[in-house]
Amino acid sequence: MAIDLTIHQTESSDAIRLSTSFEIGGKTFELWFEIPLACKEYLTDTGDAFLLAALFPAMRANLPIRIQNRSVSRTLLRNLQEVQRAWNQWKPQHYSIVPIDCEVTEGIVREKEIVLSAFTGGVDGAFVLWNNLVPVENPFPYAIEAMLYIEGFHIPLQEKEASAKLTHDLRKIADVLQIEFITVRTNLRRFGNWYDFHGAAMASCLSLFKKKFTAGMLGSSHPYAYLRFPWGSNPITDSLMSSSDFSIINYGSGFTRIQKIEKLSTWQPYQEAVNVCIRNYYLNCGQCEKCIRTLLSYKALGLHTPVTFKESTLNPIKILTLRAYQWQEIKDYTNILQTAKRMKQKSGLFFWLMVNILMNRSIRFVIDLIGKDRFLKLRHLGRRKKLYQGE
């Protein structure tokens, strides 16, 4: 039993569809990408993108991968051995090390750098664009010539209206920067645990266009000071998804999230397209953890809230009920509090933020002490007890 990939390419009047089918556990799945016909000349003829897409499902199912009708870059195959070893050590109960059977090709290294950057409107992706394309004190910027928006990742495929609105906003930023705007539609997100899989998924989509571009860029999720492992996108395993002729670059870990927000605040085109929400598909709800964290950052810096927030009011209840159990999230909030002190912000909201930080640190300490699984079990029992008492 193996995951056998035979890649098919078909054309319609406006798009190219790349697809493959494979079987896991007696069920057949179809994986596909749709690219605008105008980008036909950019498409790679290797199987690199499909190998990256299938890697995590194969490791999860402990099945070999066989690619039937396309070759794969030798450097990528070598690097993915390390990716597998990393995830097998991080999550041995979930990910096995599996063999990969395919024809091997040697990538042609090109001298001129041509970079494609993934972007969905978030702070991390925006910082990649700003720090390399907007005149700043960066002596060695990357030669970003295009922006890639992936439909089906941040916004589900069926939410066509929301995706169209976001695409419109992102296209305006591409026009301001005078770079090409490229889209790809895919159902790839359904094939893995997104927290573990999103780096490989984005690398897969970027790698589709390696015939034109020499590198694909991803915005860093966390700074070097408090990197998160295991996490799907990070400076270690992202770079190991590279081949000799197409690099995957994790960019921005030298800056904290609030530092990125402060620098981006001077870039007005982005302030009209900020998209950070984990609840709403388009426009920021102002209620979820990530929205509140972003709003607190703007308030700590003394900046006006971007127009893309449906609700921007903060109060002690919102802040006290935030649950940020990861040390990286707690550190983000600590940086916000330190920035507010540096900027001499007098709002009482930052007192409640300090209380929240102390509370979440205590919860994280308990998690580390008794273990995550036992903590979640206790939370579940507590909820059941509370529900029963209410009845």
mmCIF file of C-alpha atoms in Angstrom:
data_model
loop_
_atom_site.group_PDB
_atom_site.id
_atom_site.type_symbol
_atom_site.label_atom_id
_atom_site.label_comp_id
_atom_site.label_asym_id
_atom_site.label_seq_id
_atom_site.Cartn_x
_atom_site.Cartn_y
_atom_site.Cartn_z
ATOM 1 C CA MET A 1 0.000 0.000 0.000
ATOM 2 C CA ALA A 2 1.336 3.433 -0.939
ATOM 3 C CA ILE A 3 0.213 6.929 -1.845
ATOM 4 C CA ASP A 4 0.554 6.766 -5.637
ATOM 5 C CA LEU A 5 0.510 10.152 -7.347
ATOM 6 C CA THR A 6 -0.175 10.462 -11.066
ATOM 7 C CA ILE A 7 -0.456 14.160 -11.891
ATOM 8 C CA HIS A 8 -2.992 15.271 -14.510
ATOM 9 C CA GLN A 9 -3.105 18.681 -16.194
ATOM 10 C CA THR A 10 -6.176 20.030 -17.975
ATOM 11 C CA GLU A 11 -7.061 23.439 -19.386
ATOM 12 C CA SER A 12 -10.285 25.426 -19.570
ATOM 13 C CA SER A 13 -10.915 28.812 -21.132
ATOM 14 C CA ASP A 14 -9.443 30.669 -18.147
ATOM 15 C CA ALA A 15 -7.629 28.203 -15.871
ATOM 16 C CA ILE A 16 -5.248 25.262 -15.662
ATOM 17 C CA ARG A 17 -6.135 22.433 -13.291
ATOM 18 C CA LEU A 18 -3.476 20.159 -11.827
ATOM 19 C CA SER A 19 -4.837 17.180 -9.950
ATOM 20 C CA THR A 20 -4.121 13.735 -8.572
ATOM 21 C CA SER A 21 -6.062 11.054 -6.718
ATOM 22 C CA PHE A 22 -4.800 8.705 -4.030
ATOM 23 C CA GLU A 23 -6.150 6.243 -1.501
ATOM 24 C CA ILE A 24 -5.743 6.224 2.290
ATOM 25 C CA GLY A 25 -7.557 3.766 4.541
ATOM 26 C CA GLY A 26 -9.828 2.529 1.760
ATOM 27 C CA LYS A 27 -10.981 6.057 0.869
ATOM 28 C CA THR A 28 -10.083 7.867 -2.347
ATOM 29 C CA PHE A 29 -9.128 11.549 -2.206
ATOM 30 C CA GLU A 30 -8.601 14.063 -4.977
ATOM 31 C CA LEU A 31 -6.059 16.844 -4.507
ATOM 32 C CA TRP A 32 -6.134 19.731 -6.951
ATOM 33 C CA PHE A 33 -4.782 23.186 -7.793
ATOM 34 C CA GLU A 34 -6.279 25.724 -10.215
ATOM 35 C CA ILE A 35 -4.053 28.425 -11.693
ATOM 36 C CA PRO A 36 -5.034 31.278 -14.044
ATOM 37 C CA LEU A 37 -4.325 30.428 -17.666
ATOM 38 C CA ALA A 38 -2.233 33.585 -17.911
ATOM 39 C CA CYS A 39 0.318 31.961 -15.580
ATOM 40 C CA LYS A 40 0.768 28.829 -17.695
ATOM 41 C CA GLU A 41 4.379 29.672 -18.534
ATOM 42 C CA TYR A 42 5.244 29.869 -14.830
ATOM 43 C CA LEU A 43 4.226 26.307 -13.994
ATOM 44 C CA THR A 44 6.884 23.778 -13.106
ATOM 45 C CA ASP A 45 6.996 20.403 -14.833
ATOM 46 C CA THR A 46 8.434 18.696 -11.738
ATOM 47 C CA GLY A 47 6.464 16.880 -9.048
ATOM 48 C CA ASP A 48 7.902 19.002 -6.219
ATOM 49 C CA ALA A 49 4.658 20.762 -5.325
ATOM 50 C CA PHE A 50 2.663 17.528 -5.151
ATOM 51 C CA LEU A 51 5.317 15.813 -3.062
ATOM 52 C CA LEU A 52 5.177 18.669 -0.532
ATOM 53 C CA ALA A 53 1.375 18.484 -0.559
ATOM 54 C CA ALA A 54 1.315 14.723 0.066
ATOM 55 C CA LEU A 55 4.122 14.551 2.631
ATOM 56 C CA PHE A 56 2.125 15.127 5.827
ATOM 57 C CA PRO A 57 -0.817 12.862 4.866
ATOM 58 C CA ALA A 58 1.699 10.126 4.031
ATOM 59 C CA MET A 59 3.600 10.544 7.296
ATOM 60 C CA ARG A 60 0.320 10.515 9.220
ATOM 61 C CA ALA A 61 -0.848 7.320 7.490
ATOM 62 C CA ASN A 62 2.660 5.786 7.538
ATOM 63 C CA LEU A 63 2.501 5.121 3.792
ATOM 64 C CA PRO A 64 5.278 5.433 1.168
ATOM 65 C CA ILE A 65 4.891 8.061 -1.565
ATOM 66 C CA ARG A 66 5.304 7.096 -5.208
ATOM 67 C CA ILE A 67 5.216 9.748 -7.919
ATOM 68 C CA GLN A 68 4.500 8.101 -11.232
ATOM 69 C CA ASN A 69 4.834 10.628 -14.032
ATOM 70 C CA ARG A 70 6.997 13.500 -12.803
ATOM 71 C CA SER A 71 10.503 13.794 -11.470
ATOM 72 C CA VAL A 72 11.426 15.517 -8.211
ATOM 73 C CA SER A 73 14.415 17.713 -7.405
ATOM 74 C CA ARG A 74 17.260 15.819 -5.744
ATOM 75 C CA THR A 75 17.892 18.601 -3.220
ATOM 76 C CA LEU A 76 14.240 18.632 -2.169
ATOM 77 C CA LEU A 77 14.276 14.860 -1.638
ATOM 78 C CA ARG A 78 17.375 15.186 0.534
ATOM 79 C CA ASN A 79 15.877 18.055 2.536
ATOM 80 C CA LEU A 80 12.555 16.289 3.113
ATOM 81 C CA GLN A 81 14.391 13.508 4.901
ATOM 82 C CA GLU A 82 15.272 16.097 7.552
ATOM 83 C CA VAL A 83 11.730 17.502 7.601
ATOM 84 C CA GLN A 84 10.427 14.011 8.328
ATOM 85 C CA ARG A 85 12.995 13.417 11.065
ATOM 86 C CA ALA A 86 12.067 16.703 12.708
ATOM 87 C CA TRP A 87 8.328 15.982 12.802
ATOM 88 C CA ASN A 88 8.913 12.367 13.824
ATOM 89 C CA GLN A 89 10.822 13.636 16.861
ATOM 90 C CA TRP A 90 8.350 16.410 17.634
ATOM 91 C CA LYS A 91 5.249 14.211 17.267
ATOM 92 C CA PRO A 92 6.277 10.535 17.049
ATOM 93 C CA GLN A 93 2.729 9.389 17.795
ATOM 94 C CA HIS A 94 1.436 11.198 14.694
ATOM 95 C CA TYR A 95 4.179 11.236 12.049
ATOM 96 C CA SER A 96 6.301 8.367 10.736
ATOM 97 C CA ILE A 97 9.297 8.583 8.412
ATOM 98 C CA VAL A 98 8.211 7.258 5.021
ATOM 99 C CA PRO A 99 10.128 6.373 1.830
ATOM 100 C CA ILE A 100 9.693 8.403 -1.349
ATOM 101 C CA ASP A 101 9.929 6.671 -4.736
ATOM 102 C CA CYS A 102 10.256 8.856 -7.837
ATOM 103 C CA GLU A 103 12.531 9.836 -10.675
ATOM 104 C CA VAL A 104 15.160 12.391 -9.696
ATOM 105 C CA THR A 105 16.040 15.585 -11.521
ATOM 106 C CA GLU A 106 18.850 18.070 -11.001
ATOM 107 C CA GLY A 107 17.630 21.645 -10.651
ATOM 108 C CA ILE A 108 19.181 24.342 -12.820
ATOM 109 C CA VAL A 109 20.476 27.112 -10.572
ATOM 110 C CA ARG A 110 19.655 30.532 -12.019
ATOM 111 C CA GLU A 111 21.743 33.610 -11.353
ATOM 112 C CA LYS A 112 18.992 36.228 -11.294
ATOM 113 C CA GLU A 113 16.831 36.282 -8.158
ATOM 114 C CA ILE A 114 13.065 36.437 -8.841
ATOM 115 C CA VAL A 115 10.929 36.048 -5.729
ATOM 116 C CA LEU A 116 7.239 35.197 -5.174
ATOM 117 C CA SER A 117 5.797 36.128 -1.759
ATOM 118 C CA ALA A 118 2.707 34.541 -0.179
ATOM 119 C CA PHE A 119 0.213 37.048 1.290
ATOM 120 C CA THR A 120 -3.304 36.922 2.758
ATOM 121 C CA GLY A 121 -3.439 40.330 4.438
ATOM 122 C CA GLY A 122 -1.845 39.363 7.757
ATOM 123 C CA VAL A 123 0.871 41.257 9.615
ATOM 124 C CA ASP A 124 3.644 38.720 8.946
ATOM 125 C CA GLY A 125 3.106 38.582 5.183
ATOM 126 C CA ALA A 126 2.695 42.348 4.943
ATOM 127 C CA PHE A 127 6.005 42.872 6.726
ATOM 128 C CA VAL A 128 7.776 40.723 4.110
ATOM 129 C CA LEU A 129 6.491 43.023 1.359
ATOM 130 C CA TRP A 130 7.087 46.286 3.217
ATOM 131 C CA ASN A 131 10.616 45.506 4.375
ATOM 132 C CA ASN A 132 11.732 44.488 0.889
ATOM 133 C CA LEU A 133 9.750 46.715 -1.472
ATOM 134 C CA VAL A 134 8.958 49.939 0.363
ATOM 135 C CA PRO A 135 11.992 52.251 0.728
ATOM 136 C CA VAL A 136 13.382 51.337 4.146
ATOM 137 C CA GLU A 137 16.772 50.798 5.754
ATOM 138 C CA ASN A 138 17.248 47.318 4.337
ATOM 139 C CA PRO A 139 20.574 47.137 2.476
ATOM 140 C CA PHE A 140 19.920 43.660 1.049
ATOM 141 C CA PRO A 141 16.241 43.363 0.053
ATOM 142 C CA TYR A 142 14.874 40.344 -1.774
ATOM 143 C CA ALA A 143 13.818 40.898 -5.391
ATOM 144 C CA ILE A 144 10.082 40.299 -4.896
ATOM 145 C CA GLU A 145 8.335 40.523 -8.254
ATOM 146 C CA ALA A 146 4.959 38.961 -7.449
ATOM 147 C CA MET A 147 2.458 38.310 -4.675
ATOM 148 C CA LEU A 148 0.611 34.972 -4.323
ATOM 149 C CA TYR A 149 -2.858 34.723 -2.795
ATOM 150 C CA ILE A 150 -3.989 31.151 -2.093
ATOM 151 C CA GLU A 151 -7.759 30.629 -2.186
ATOM 152 C CA GLY A 152 -8.856 27.835 0.124
ATOM 153 C CA PHE A 153 -6.403 28.467 2.968
ATOM 154 C CA HIS A 154 -7.443 31.543 4.961
ATOM 155 C CA ILE A 155 -10.925 31.617 3.448
ATOM 156 C CA PRO A 156 -12.801 28.373 2.575
ATOM 157 C CA LEU A 157 -13.448 27.782 -1.112
ATOM 158 C CA GLN A 158 -17.217 28.040 -0.694
ATOM 159 C CA GLU A 159 -16.953 31.585 0.747
ATOM 160 C CA LYS A 160 -16.621 33.126 -2.703
ATOM 161 C CA GLU A 161 -17.887 36.611 -1.824
ATOM 162 C CA ALA A 162 -15.473 37.056 1.087
ATOM 163 C CA SER A 163 -12.587 35.749 -1.025
ATOM 164 C CA ALA A 164 -13.450 38.137 -3.856
ATOM 165 C CA LYS A 165 -13.434 41.112 -1.446
ATOM 166 C CA LEU A 166 -10.082 40.136 0.051
ATOM 167 C CA THR A 167 -8.631 39.503 -3.406
ATOM 168 C CA HIS A 168 -9.697 43.016 -4.417
ATOM 169 C CA ASP A 169 -7.907 44.548 -1.410
ATOM 170 C CA LEU A 170 -4.731 42.528 -1.944
ATOM 171 C CA ARG A 171 -4.659 43.327 -5.652
ATOM 172 C CA LYS A 172 -4.687 47.043 -4.782
ATOM 173 C CA ILE A 173 -1.577 46.549 -2.627
ATOM 174 C CA ALA A 174 0.133 44.683 -5.480
ATOM 175 C CA ASP A 175 -0.706 47.585 -7.799
ATOM 176 C CA VAL A 176 0.773 50.105 -5.345
ATOM 177 C CA LEU A 177 3.952 48.036 -5.101
ATOM 178 C CA GLN A 178 3.975 47.548 -8.881
ATOM 179 C CA ILE A 179 4.322 43.765 -8.621
ATOM 180 C CA GLU A 180 2.342 40.977 -10.249
ATOM 181 C CA PHE A 181 -0.679 39.527 -8.445
ATOM 182 C CA ILE A 182 -1.146 35.765 -8.812
ATOM 183 C CA THR A 183 -3.853 33.517 -7.383
ATOM 184 C CA VAL A 184 -4.128 29.771 -6.972
ATOM 185 C CA ARG A 185 -7.198 27.824 -5.813
ATOM 186 C CA THR A 186 -6.747 24.511 -4.020
ATOM 187 C CA ASN A 187 -8.438 22.036 -1.696
ATOM 188 C CA LEU A 188 -5.100 21.237 -0.041
ATOM 189 C CA ARG A 189 -6.079 22.498 3.412
ATOM 190 C CA ARG A 190 -8.336 19.473 4.022
ATOM 191 C CA PHE A 191 -5.399 17.041 3.933
ATOM 192 C CA GLY A 192 -3.757 17.630 7.295
ATOM 193 C CA ASN A 193 -3.693 19.194 10.741
ATOM 194 C CA TRP A 194 -3.344 22.846 9.765
ATOM 195 C CA TYR A 195 -1.212 23.767 12.786
ATOM 196 C CA ASP A 196 1.382 21.211 11.631
ATOM 197 C CA PHE A 197 0.801 21.350 7.884
ATOM 198 C CA HIS A 198 0.476 25.003 6.872
ATOM 199 C CA GLY A 199 4.167 25.601 6.125
ATOM 200 C CA ALA A 200 4.351 22.637 3.750
ATOM 201 C CA ALA A 201 1.011 23.630 2.190
ATOM 202 C CA MET A 202 2.226 27.155 1.396
ATOM 203 C CA ALA A 203 5.565 25.826 0.141
ATOM 204 C CA SER A 204 3.643 23.456 -2.136
ATOM 205 C CA CYS A 205 1.641 26.283 -3.711
ATOM 206 C CA LEU A 206 4.688 28.527 -4.128
ATOM 207 C CA SER A 207 6.638 25.665 -5.726
ATOM 208 C CA LEU A 208 4.082 25.365 -8.512
ATOM 209 C CA PHE A 209 5.557 28.516 -10.037
ATOM 210 C CA LYS A 210 9.242 27.602 -9.928
ATOM 211 C CA LYS A 211 9.678 27.753 -13.691
ATOM 212 C CA LYS A 212 9.604 31.567 -13.429
ATOM 213 C CA PHE A 213 10.595 32.281 -9.819
ATOM 214 C CA THR A 214 13.720 31.279 -7.906
ATOM 215 C CA ALA A 215 12.285 31.565 -4.384
ATOM 216 C CA GLY A 216 9.046 31.688 -2.417
ATOM 217 C CA MET A 217 8.719 33.740 0.773
ATOM 218 C CA LEU A 218 6.632 33.133 3.896
ATOM 219 C CA GLY A 219 6.151 35.605 6.725
ATOM 220 C CA SER A 220 7.570 34.323 10.025
ATOM 221 C CA SER A 221 5.061 33.333 12.711
ATOM 222 C CA HIS A 222 7.317 33.929 15.734
ATOM 223 C CA PRO A 223 10.547 35.818 16.472
ATOM 224 C CA TYR A 224 13.871 34.119 17.166
ATOM 225 C CA ALA A 225 13.568 35.093 20.844
ATOM 226 C CA TYR A 226 10.660 32.665 21.338
ATOM 227 C CA LEU A 227 10.266 30.334 18.375
ATOM 228 C CA ARG A 228 7.512 27.731 18.691
ATOM 229 C CA PHE A 229 8.087 24.028 18.130
ATOM 230 C CA PRO A 230 6.344 22.035 16.866
ATOM 231 C CA TRP A 231 4.727 24.570 14.542
ATOM 232 C CA GLY A 232 3.980 24.145 10.852
ATOM 233 C CA SER A 233 5.945 27.175 9.645
ATOM 234 C CA ASN A 234 9.311 27.970 11.205
ATOM 235 C CA PRO A 235 12.834 28.994 10.088
ATOM 236 C CA ILE A 236 14.142 25.412 10.346
ATOM 237 C CA THR A 237 11.731 23.212 8.409
ATOM 238 C CA ASP A 238 10.523 25.915 5.984
ATOM 239 C CA SER A 239 14.009 26.260 4.526
ATOM 240 C CA LEU A 240 14.217 22.455 4.259
ATOM 241 C CA MET A 241 11.358 22.545 1.758
ATOM 242 C CA SER A 242 13.719 24.130 -0.776
ATOM 243 C CA SER A 243 15.254 22.622 -3.887
ATOM 244 C CA SER A 244 18.468 23.705 -5.608
ATOM 245 C CA ASP A 245 16.500 25.870 -8.054
ATOM 246 C CA PHE A 246 13.718 27.125 -5.766
ATOM 247 C CA SER A 247 14.274 28.300 -2.188
ATOM 248 C CA ILE A 248 11.607 28.567 0.500
ATOM 249 C CA ILE A 249 12.431 31.520 2.731
ATOM 250 C CA ASN A 250 10.957 32.116 6.186
ATOM 251 C CA TYR A 251 11.333 35.870 6.657
ATOM 252 C CA GLY A 252 10.931 38.252 9.582
ATOM 253 C CA SER A 253 11.920 36.278 12.677
ATOM 254 C CA GLY A 254 14.294 39.076 13.618
ATOM 255 C CA PHE A 255 11.281 41.172 14.636
ATOM 256 C CA THR A 256 8.519 40.728 17.205
ATOM 257 C CA ARG A 257 4.895 41.077 16.148
ATOM 258 C CA ILE A 258 4.480 44.507 17.731
ATOM 259 C CA GLN A 259 7.678 45.719 16.052
ATOM 260 C CA LYS A 260 6.220 44.660 12.706
ATOM 261 C CA ILE A 261 2.947 46.469 13.455
ATOM 262 C CA GLU A 262 4.837 49.636 14.417
ATOM 263 C CA LYS A 263 6.811 49.643 11.168
ATOM 264 C CA LEU A 264 3.765 48.811 9.042
ATOM 265 C CA SER A 265 1.778 51.664 10.603
ATOM 266 C CA THR A 266 3.590 54.082 8.290
ATOM 267 C CA TRP A 267 2.414 52.168 5.201
ATOM 268 C CA GLN A 268 -1.073 53.506 4.519
ATOM 269 C CA PRO A 269 -2.051 51.088 1.694
ATOM 270 C CA TYR A 270 -1.719 48.185 4.134
ATOM 271 C CA GLN A 271 -3.654 49.958 6.895
ATOM 272 C CA GLU A 272 -6.662 49.796 4.568
ATOM 273 C CA ALA A 273 -6.312 46.014 4.124
ATOM 274 C CA VAL A 274 -5.213 44.612 7.521
ATOM 275 C CA ASN A 275 -6.687 41.105 7.863
ATOM 276 C CA VAL A 276 -5.826 39.169 11.044
ATOM 277 C CA CYS A 277 -9.133 37.683 12.236
ATOM 278 C CA ILE A 278 -9.533 33.984 13.029
ATOM 279 C CA ARG A 279 -13.357 34.146 13.092
ATOM 280 C CA ASN A 280 -14.419 36.288 10.157
ATOM 281 C CA TYR A 281 -13.366 35.522 6.618
ATOM 282 C CA TYR A 282 -13.364 39.196 5.631
ATOM 283 C CA LEU A 283 -13.027 42.199 7.936
ATOM 284 C CA ASN A 284 -11.828 41.732 11.500
ATOM 285 C CA CYS A 285 -14.414 40.872 14.154
ATOM 286 C CA GLY A 286 -12.606 42.700 16.980
ATOM 287 C CA GLN A 287 -13.666 39.916 19.377
ATOM 288 C CA CYS A 288 -11.314 36.974 18.793
ATOM 289 C CA GLU A 289 -7.950 36.568 20.509
ATOM 290 C CA LYS A 290 -5.907 37.611 17.490
ATOM 291 C CA CYS A 291 -8.058 40.692 16.834
ATOM 292 C CA ILE A 292 -7.804 41.799 20.458
ATOM 293 C CA ARG A 293 -4.037 41.209 20.481
ATOM 294 C CA THR A 294 -3.719 43.376 17.363
ATOM 295 C CA LEU A 295 -5.994 46.115 18.741
ATOM 296 C CA LEU A 296 -3.962 46.203 21.959
ATOM 297 C CA SER A 297 -0.796 46.574 19.894
ATOM 298 C CA TYR A 298 -2.184 49.604 18.077
ATOM 299 C CA LYS A 299 -3.359 51.118 21.358
ATOM 300 C CA ALA A 300 0.020 50.513 23.026
ATOM 301 C CA LEU A 301 1.722 52.289 20.131
ATOM 302 C CA GLY A 302 -0.758 55.181 20.250
ATOM 303 C CA LEU A 303 -1.949 54.473 16.708
ATOM 304 C CA HIS A 304 -5.359 54.738 15.067
ATOM 305 C CA THR A 305 -7.165 51.427 14.592
ATOM 306 C CA PRO A 306 -7.261 50.254 10.930
ATOM 307 C CA VAL A 307 -10.595 50.690 9.161
ATOM 308 C CA THR A 308 -10.859 46.932 8.564
ATOM 309 C CA PHE A 309 -12.031 46.234 12.151
ATOM 310 C CA LYS A 310 -15.811 45.904 12.502
ATOM 311 C CA GLU A 311 -15.489 46.393 16.267
ATOM 312 C CA SER A 312 -12.546 48.188 17.866
ATOM 313 C CA THR A 313 -13.783 48.838 21.408
ATOM 314 C CA LEU A 314 -11.723 47.249 24.180
ATOM 315 C CA ASN A 315 -12.826 46.755 27.782
ATOM 316 C CA PRO A 316 -11.551 44.915 30.879
ATOM 317 C CA ILE A 317 -13.868 41.929 30.317
ATOM 318 C CA LYS A 318 -12.519 41.333 26.799
ATOM 319 C CA ILE A 319 -8.968 41.449 28.074
ATOM 320 C CA LEU A 320 -9.480 39.353 31.215
ATOM 321 C CA THR A 321 -11.240 36.567 29.322
ATOM 322 C CA LEU A 322 -8.439 36.185 26.753
ATOM 323 C CA ARG A 323 -6.970 32.724 26.803
ATOM 324 C CA ALA A 324 -3.358 32.612 25.638
ATOM 325 C CA TYR A 325 -1.901 29.381 26.981
ATOM 326 C CA GLN A 326 1.139 29.194 24.709
ATOM 327 C CA TRP A 327 4.307 30.818 26.013
ATOM 328 C CA GLN A 328 4.712 32.562 22.633
ATOM 329 C CA GLU A 329 1.311 34.247 22.963
ATOM 330 C CA ILE A 330 2.051 35.253 26.566
ATOM 331 C CA LYS A 331 5.342 36.768 25.395
ATOM 332 C CA ASP A 332 3.486 38.716 22.680
ATOM 333 C CA TYR A 333 1.203 40.220 25.333
ATOM 334 C CA THR A 334 4.198 40.975 27.538
ATOM 335 C CA ASN A 335 5.794 42.872 24.630
ATOM 336 C CA ILE A 336 2.571 44.860 24.195
ATOM 337 C CA LEU A 337 2.579 45.777 27.888
ATOM 338 C CA GLN A 338 6.244 46.804 27.755
ATOM 339 C CA THR A 339 5.561 48.926 24.661
ATOM 340 C CA ALA A 340 2.650 50.665 26.399
ATOM 341 C CA LYS A 341 4.974 51.551 29.288
ATOM 342 C CA ARG A 342 7.653 52.786 26.876
ATOM 343 C CA MET A 343 5.098 54.912 25.021
ATOM 344 C CA LYS A 344 3.699 56.136 28.393
ATOM 345 C CA GLN A 345 0.169 55.010 27.613
ATOM 346 C CA LYS A 346 -2.068 55.741 30.633
ATOM 347 C CA SER A 347 -5.097 53.588 29.739
ATOM 348 C CA GLY A 348 -6.372 51.383 32.563
ATOM 349 C CA LEU A 349 -6.739 48.603 29.978
ATOM 350 C CA PHE A 350 -3.056 47.845 30.370
ATOM 351 C CA PHE A 351 -3.525 47.124 34.073
ATOM 352 C CA TRP A 352 -6.032 44.435 33.121
ATOM 353 C CA LEU A 353 -3.616 43.176 30.481
ATOM 354 C CA MET A 354 -1.009 42.756 33.229
ATOM 355 C CA VAL A 355 -3.531 40.772 35.279
ATOM 356 C CA ASN A 356 -4.324 38.616 32.244
ATOM 357 C CA ILE A 357 -0.630 37.903 31.657
ATOM 358 C CA LEU A 358 -0.180 36.783 35.277
ATOM 359 C CA MET A 359 -3.277 34.604 35.029
ATOM 360 C CA ASN A 360 -2.236 32.952 31.755
ATOM 361 C CA ARG A 361 1.303 32.413 33.012
ATOM 362 C CA SER A 362 -0.148 30.549 35.989
ATOM 363 C CA ILE A 363 -2.314 28.400 33.708
ATOM 364 C CA ARG A 364 0.663 27.654 31.451
ATOM 365 C CA PHE A 365 2.719 26.677 34.504
ATOM 366 C CA VAL A 366 0.004 24.194 35.501
ATOM 367 C CA ILE A 367 -0.077 22.791 31.952
ATOM 368 C CA ASP A 368 3.692 22.274 32.009
ATOM 369 C CA LEU A 369 3.483 20.708 35.462
ATOM 370 C CA ILE A 370 0.678 18.185 34.906
ATOM 371 C CA GLY A 371 0.836 17.779 31.121
ATOM 372 C CA LYS A 372 -1.368 19.127 28.330
ATOM 373 C CA ASP A 373 -3.555 16.015 27.985
ATOM 374 C CA ARG A 374 -4.382 15.898 31.691
ATOM 375 C CA PHE A 375 -5.078 19.652 31.729
ATOM 376 C CA LEU A 376 -7.511 19.349 28.818
ATOM 377 C CA LYS A 377 -9.190 16.422 30.540
ATOM 378 C CA LEU A 378 -9.655 18.472 33.741
ATOM 379 C CA ARG A 379 -11.080 21.359 31.722
ATOM 380 C CA HIS A 380 -13.503 18.993 30.023
ATOM 381 C CA LEU A 381 -14.633 17.551 33.378
ATOM 382 C CA GLY A 382 -15.041 21.046 34.778
ATOM 383 C CA ARG A 383 -17.273 22.056 31.884
ATOM 384 C CA ARG A 384 -19.411 18.922 32.269
ATOM 385 C CA LYS A 385 -19.817 19.568 36.005
ATOM 386 C CA LYS A 386 -20.803 23.170 35.425
ATOM 387 C CA LEU A 387 -23.319 22.167 32.784
ATOM 388 C CA TYR A 388 -24.814 19.519 35.093
ATOM 389 C CA GLN A 389 -25.172 22.031 37.964
ATOM 390 C CA GLY A 390 -26.915 24.420 35.628
ATOM 391 C CA GLU A 391 -29.459 21.747 34.725
#
